[in-house]
Amino acid sequence: KRLLDAGARLIFIDLRPVEEFGQGRLPGARSVPLQELHRRYAEVPRTGHVILYCACPAAEVEGAYRFLRDQSYRNLSLMEDGFPGWVKHGYPLER
C-alpha cells in the first residue's frame, strides 16, 4: 500500500480462484489462479513491478514465486499477509 500511495506503478496478480476474484480484489488486479499458473504464467508481465498475492498459506504463494523465478521472472514481489491482510487494513477493493 505504501508503494501505491507513493505513486509506484504496480501490477497485482491475484492467485485466488476466479470466484473469489469476482467477489473483490485489489484495484487493477489481474486474475491468474494458482491452480492455472503453470499453464497461464505467460500472462504475468515480465516488465514492471509485479506483486503476487492470494488468500492461501504462505508456502503456496512462495511456491508460485519460485515457479515464476524458475521461468526467468526477476520483477516479482510477494504481498505480505496477502488478500486477508489487505482487507483487514481496510484498504480499497474493486468489484
mmCIF file with all atom_site columns, C-alpha atoms in Angstrom:
data_model
loop_
_atom_site.group_PDB
_atom_site.id
_atom_site.type_symbol
_atom_site.label_atom_id
_atom_site.label_alt_id
_atom_site.label_comp_id
_atom_site.label_asym_id
_atom_site.label_entity_id
_atom_site.label_seq_id
_atom_site.pdbx_PDB_ins_code
_atom_site.Cartn_x
_atom_site.Cartn_y
_atom_site.Cartn_z
_atom_site.occupancy
_atom_site.B_iso_or_equiv
_atom_site.pdbx_formal_charge
_atom_site.auth_seq_id
_atom_site.auth_comp_id
_atom_site.auth_asym_id
_atom_site.auth_atom_id
_atom_site.pdbx_PDB_model_num
ATOM 1  C CA . LYS A 1 1  ? 0.000   0.000   0.000   1.00 0.00 ? 1  LYS A CA 1
ATOM 2  C CA . ARG A 1 2  ? 2.894   2.288   0.822   1.00 0.00 ? 2  ARG A CA 1
ATOM 3  C CA . LEU A 1 3  ? 4.255   1.878   -2.726  1.00 0.00 ? 3  LEU A CA 1
ATOM 4  C CA . LEU A 1 4  ? 0.835   2.639   -4.248  1.00 0.00 ? 4  LEU A CA 1
ATOM 5  C CA . ASP A 1 5  ? 0.462   5.759   -2.141  1.00 0.00 ? 5  ASP A CA 1
ATOM 6  C CA . ALA A 1 6  ? 3.904   6.883   -3.335  1.00 0.00 ? 6  ALA A CA 1
ATOM 7  C CA . GLY A 1 7  ? 2.712   6.609   -6.938  1.00 0.00 ? 7  GLY A CA 1
ATOM 8  C CA . ALA A 1 8  ? 4.511   3.395   -7.882  1.00 0.00 ? 8  ALA A CA 1
ATOM 9  C CA . ARG A 1 9  ? 3.084   1.610   -10.895 1.00 0.00 ? 9  ARG A CA 1
ATOM 10 C CA . LEU A 1 10 ? 2.425   -1.883  -9.632  1.00 0.00 ? 10 LEU A CA 1
ATOM 11 C CA . ILE A 1 11 ? 0.940   -4.901  -11.374 1.00 0.00 ? 11 ILE A CA 1
ATOM 12 C CA . PHE A 1 12 ? -1.066  -7.070  -8.988  1.00 0.00 ? 12 PHE A CA 1
ATOM 13 C CA . ILE A 1 13 ? -1.511  -10.740 -9.841  1.00 0.00 ? 13 ILE A CA 1
ATOM 14 C CA . ASP A 1 14 ? -4.336  -12.325 -7.866  1.00 0.00 ? 14 ASP A CA 1
ATOM 15 C CA . LEU A 1 15 ? -3.694  -16.043 -7.433  1.00 0.00 ? 15 LEU A CA 1
ATOM 16 C CA . ARG A 1 16 ? -7.035  -16.797 -5.773  1.00 0.00 ? 16 ARG A CA 1
ATOM 17 C CA . PRO A 1 17 ? -9.764  -18.823 -7.501  1.00 0.00 ? 17 PRO A CA 1
ATOM 18 C CA . VAL A 1 18 ? -11.857 -16.932 -10.083 1.00 0.00 ? 18 VAL A CA 1
ATOM 19 C CA . GLU A 1 19 ? -14.911 -16.985 -7.795  1.00 0.00 ? 19 GLU A CA 1
ATOM 20 C CA . GLU A 1 20 ? -13.020 -15.189 -5.026  1.00 0.00 ? 20 GLU A CA 1
ATOM 21 C CA . PHE A 1 21 ? -11.501 -12.734 -7.503  1.00 0.00 ? 21 PHE A CA 1
ATOM 22 C CA . GLY A 1 22 ? -15.028 -11.855 -8.660  1.00 0.00 ? 22 GLY A CA 1
ATOM 23 C CA . GLN A 1 23 ? -16.111 -11.034 -5.124  1.00 0.00 ? 23 GLN A CA 1
ATOM 24 C CA . GLY A 1 24 ? -13.417 -8.399  -4.629  1.00 0.00 ? 24 GLY A CA 1
ATOM 25 C CA . ARG A 1 25 ? -9.795  -7.734  -5.486  1.00 0.00 ? 25 ARG A CA 1
ATOM 26 C CA . LEU A 1 26 ? -7.059  -5.133  -5.270  1.00 0.00 ? 26 LEU A CA 1
ATOM 27 C CA . PRO A 1 27 ? -7.596  -2.240  -7.681  1.00 0.00 ? 27 PRO A CA 1
ATOM 28 C CA . GLY A 1 28 ? -6.479  -3.179  -11.191 1.00 0.00 ? 28 GLY A CA 1
ATOM 29 C CA . ALA A 1 29 ? -5.504  -6.746  -10.230 1.00 0.00 ? 29 ALA A CA 1
ATOM 30 C CA . ARG A 1 30 ? -5.276  -9.449  -12.882 1.00 0.00 ? 30 ARG A CA 1
ATOM 31 C CA . SER A 1 31 ? -6.560  -12.951 -12.209 1.00 0.00 ? 31 SER A CA 1
ATOM 32 C CA . VAL A 1 32 ? -4.217  -15.886 -12.746 1.00 0.00 ? 32 VAL A CA 1
ATOM 33 C CA . PRO A 1 33 ? -5.475  -18.568 -10.344 1.00 0.00 ? 33 PRO A CA 1
ATOM 34 C CA . LEU A 1 34 ? -2.788  -20.545 -8.573  1.00 0.00 ? 34 LEU A CA 1
ATOM 35 C CA . GLN A 1 35 ? -4.197  -23.805 -9.974  1.00 0.00 ? 35 GLN A CA 1
ATOM 36 C CA . GLU A 1 36 ? -3.718  -22.444 -13.517 1.00 0.00 ? 36 GLU A CA 1
ATOM 37 C CA . LEU A 1 37 ? -0.364  -20.713 -13.065 1.00 0.00 ? 37 LEU A CA 1
ATOM 38 C CA . HIS A 1 38 ? 1.733   -23.450 -14.702 1.00 0.00 ? 38 HIS A CA 1
ATOM 39 C CA . ARG A 1 39 ? -0.430  -23.175 -17.830 1.00 0.00 ? 39 ARG A CA 1
ATOM 40 C CA . ARG A 1 40 ? -1.016  -19.405 -17.825 1.00 0.00 ? 40 ARG A CA 1
ATOM 41 C CA . TYR A 1 41 ? 2.242   -17.985 -16.451 1.00 0.00 ? 41 TYR A CA 1
ATOM 42 C CA . ALA A 1 42 ? 2.942   -16.174 -19.734 1.00 0.00 ? 42 ALA A CA 1
ATOM 43 C CA . GLU A 1 43 ? 0.106   -13.793 -18.775 1.00 0.00 ? 43 GLU A CA 1
ATOM 44 C CA . VAL A 1 44 ? 2.287   -12.461 -15.953 1.00 0.00 ? 44 VAL A CA 1
ATOM 45 C CA . PRO A 1 45 ? 4.166   -9.427  -17.298 1.00 0.00 ? 45 PRO A CA 1
ATOM 46 C CA . ARG A 1 46 ? 7.943   -9.667  -17.482 1.00 0.00 ? 46 ARG A CA 1
ATOM 47 C CA . THR A 1 47 ? 8.330   -5.910  -17.099 1.00 0.00 ? 47 THR A CA 1
ATOM 48 C CA . GLY A 1 48 ? 7.112   -3.614  -14.369 1.00 0.00 ? 48 GLY A CA 1
ATOM 49 C CA . HIS A 1 49 ? 6.884   -4.410  -10.670 1.00 0.00 ? 49 HIS A CA 1
ATOM 50 C CA . VAL A 1 50 ? 4.659   -7.475  -10.258 1.00 0.00 ? 50 VAL A CA 1
ATOM 51 C CA . ILE A 1 51 ? 3.146   -8.199  -6.846  1.00 0.00 ? 51 ILE A CA 1
ATOM 52 C CA . LEU A 1 52 ? 1.754   -11.694 -6.264  1.00 0.00 ? 52 LEU A CA 1
ATOM 53 C CA . TYR A 1 53 ? -0.976  -12.227 -3.695  1.00 0.00 ? 53 TYR A CA 1
ATOM 54 C CA . CYS A 1 54 ? -3.582  -14.745 -2.620  1.00 0.00 ? 54 CYS A CA 1
ATOM 55 C CA . ALA A 1 55 ? -5.524  -15.856 0.444   1.00 0.00 ? 55 ALA A CA 1
ATOM 56 C CA . CYS A 1 56 ? -3.572  -19.087 0.746   1.00 0.00 ? 56 CYS A CA 1
ATOM 57 C CA . PRO A 1 57 ? -0.866  -20.383 3.070   1.00 0.00 ? 57 PRO A CA 1
ATOM 58 C CA . ALA A 1 58 ? 2.483   -18.629 2.663   1.00 0.00 ? 58 ALA A CA 1
ATOM 59 C CA . ALA A 1 59 ? 4.057   -21.823 1.304   1.00 0.00 ? 59 ALA A CA 1
ATOM 60 C CA . GLU A 1 60 ? 1.678   -21.819 -1.676  1.00 0.00 ? 60 GLU A CA 1
ATOM 61 C CA . VAL A 1 61 ? 2.324   -18.226 -2.752  1.00 0.00 ? 61 VAL A CA 1
ATOM 62 C CA . GLU A 1 62 ? 6.056   -18.774 -2.177  1.00 0.00 ? 62 GLU A CA 1
ATOM 63 C CA . GLY A 1 63 ? 5.822   -21.819 -4.454  1.00 0.00 ? 63 GLY A CA 1
ATOM 64 C CA . ALA A 1 64 ? 4.242   -19.653 -7.150  1.00 0.00 ? 64 ALA A CA 1
ATOM 65 C CA . TYR A 1 65 ? 7.041   -17.124 -6.701  1.00 0.00 ? 65 TYR A CA 1
ATOM 66 C CA . ARG A 1 66 ? 9.703   -19.841 -7.024  1.00 0.00 ? 66 ARG A CA 1
ATOM 67 C CA . PHE A 1 67 ? 7.990   -21.282 -10.103 1.00 0.00 ? 67 PHE A CA 1
ATOM 68 C CA . LEU A 1 68 ? 7.971   -17.884 -11.828 1.00 0.00 ? 68 LEU A CA 1
ATOM 69 C CA . ARG A 1 69 ? 11.595  -17.266 -10.824 1.00 0.00 ? 69 ARG A CA 1
ATOM 70 C CA . ASP A 1 70 ? 12.437  -20.610 -12.447 1.00 0.00 ? 70 ASP A CA 1
ATOM 71 C CA . GLN A 1 71 ? 10.796  -19.241 -15.607 1.00 0.00 ? 71 GLN A CA 1
ATOM 72 C CA . SER A 1 72 ? 13.296  -16.317 -15.515 1.00 0.00 ? 72 SER A CA 1
ATOM 73 C CA . TYR A 1 73 ? 10.971  -13.718 -13.957 1.00 0.00 ? 73 TYR A CA 1
ATOM 74 C CA . ARG A 1 74 ? 13.012  -11.184 -11.994 1.00 0.00 ? 74 ARG A CA 1
ATOM 75 C CA . ASN A 1 75 ? 10.389  -8.483  -11.398 1.00 0.00 ? 75 ASN A CA 1
ATOM 76 C CA . LEU A 1 76 ? 8.372   -10.188 -8.638  1.00 0.00 ? 76 LEU A CA 1
ATOM 77 C CA . SER A 1 77 ? 7.465   -9.476  -5.044  1.00 0.00 ? 77 SER A CA 1
ATOM 78 C CA . LEU A 1 78 ? 5.092   -11.155 -2.629  1.00 0.00 ? 78 LEU A CA 1
ATOM 79 C CA . MET A 1 79 ? 2.476   -9.173  -0.740  1.00 0.00 ? 79 MET A CA 1
ATOM 80 C CA . GLU A 1 80 ? 2.967   -9.852  2.941   1.00 0.00 ? 80 GLU A CA 1
ATOM 81 C CA . ASP A 1 81 ? -0.269  -11.020 4.605   1.00 0.00 ? 81 ASP A CA 1
ATOM 82 C CA . GLY A 1 82 ? -1.912  -11.440 1.176   1.00 0.00 ? 82 GLY A CA 1
ATOM 83 C CA . PHE A 1 83 ? -5.504  -10.557 0.426   1.00 0.00 ? 83 PHE A CA 1
ATOM 84 C CA . PRO A 1 84 ? -6.720  -11.107 4.015   1.00 0.00 ? 84 PRO A CA 1
ATOM 85 C CA . GLY A 1 85 ? -4.161  -8.588  5.287   1.00 0.00 ? 85 GLY A CA 1
ATOM 86 C CA . TRP A 1 86 ? -5.233  -6.029  2.689   1.00 0.00 ? 86 TRP A CA 1
ATOM 87 C CA . VAL A 1 87 ? -8.879  -6.409  3.709   1.00 0.00 ? 87 VAL A CA 1
ATOM 88 C CA . LYS A 1 88 ? -8.026  -6.347  7.424   1.00 0.00 ? 88 LYS A CA 1
ATOM 89 C CA . HIS A 1 89 ? -6.374  -2.935  6.998   1.00 0.00 ? 89 HIS A CA 1
ATOM 90 C CA . GLY A 1 90 ? -9.444  -1.585  5.195   1.00 0.00 ? 90 GLY A CA 1
ATOM 91 C CA . TYR A 1 91 ? -7.572  -0.768  2.000   1.00 0.00 ? 91 TYR A CA 1
ATOM 92 C CA . PRO A 1 92 ? -9.627  -0.177  -1.167  1.00 0.00 ? 92 PRO A CA 1
ATOM 93 C CA . LEU A 1 93 ? -11.144 -3.044  -3.136  1.00 0.00 ? 93 LEU A CA 1
ATOM 94 C CA . GLU A 1 94 ? -12.516 -3.310  -6.636  1.00 0.00 ? 94 GLU A CA 1
ATOM 95 C CA . ARG A 1 95 ? -15.519 -5.466  -7.567  1.00 0.00 ? 95 ARG A CA 1
#
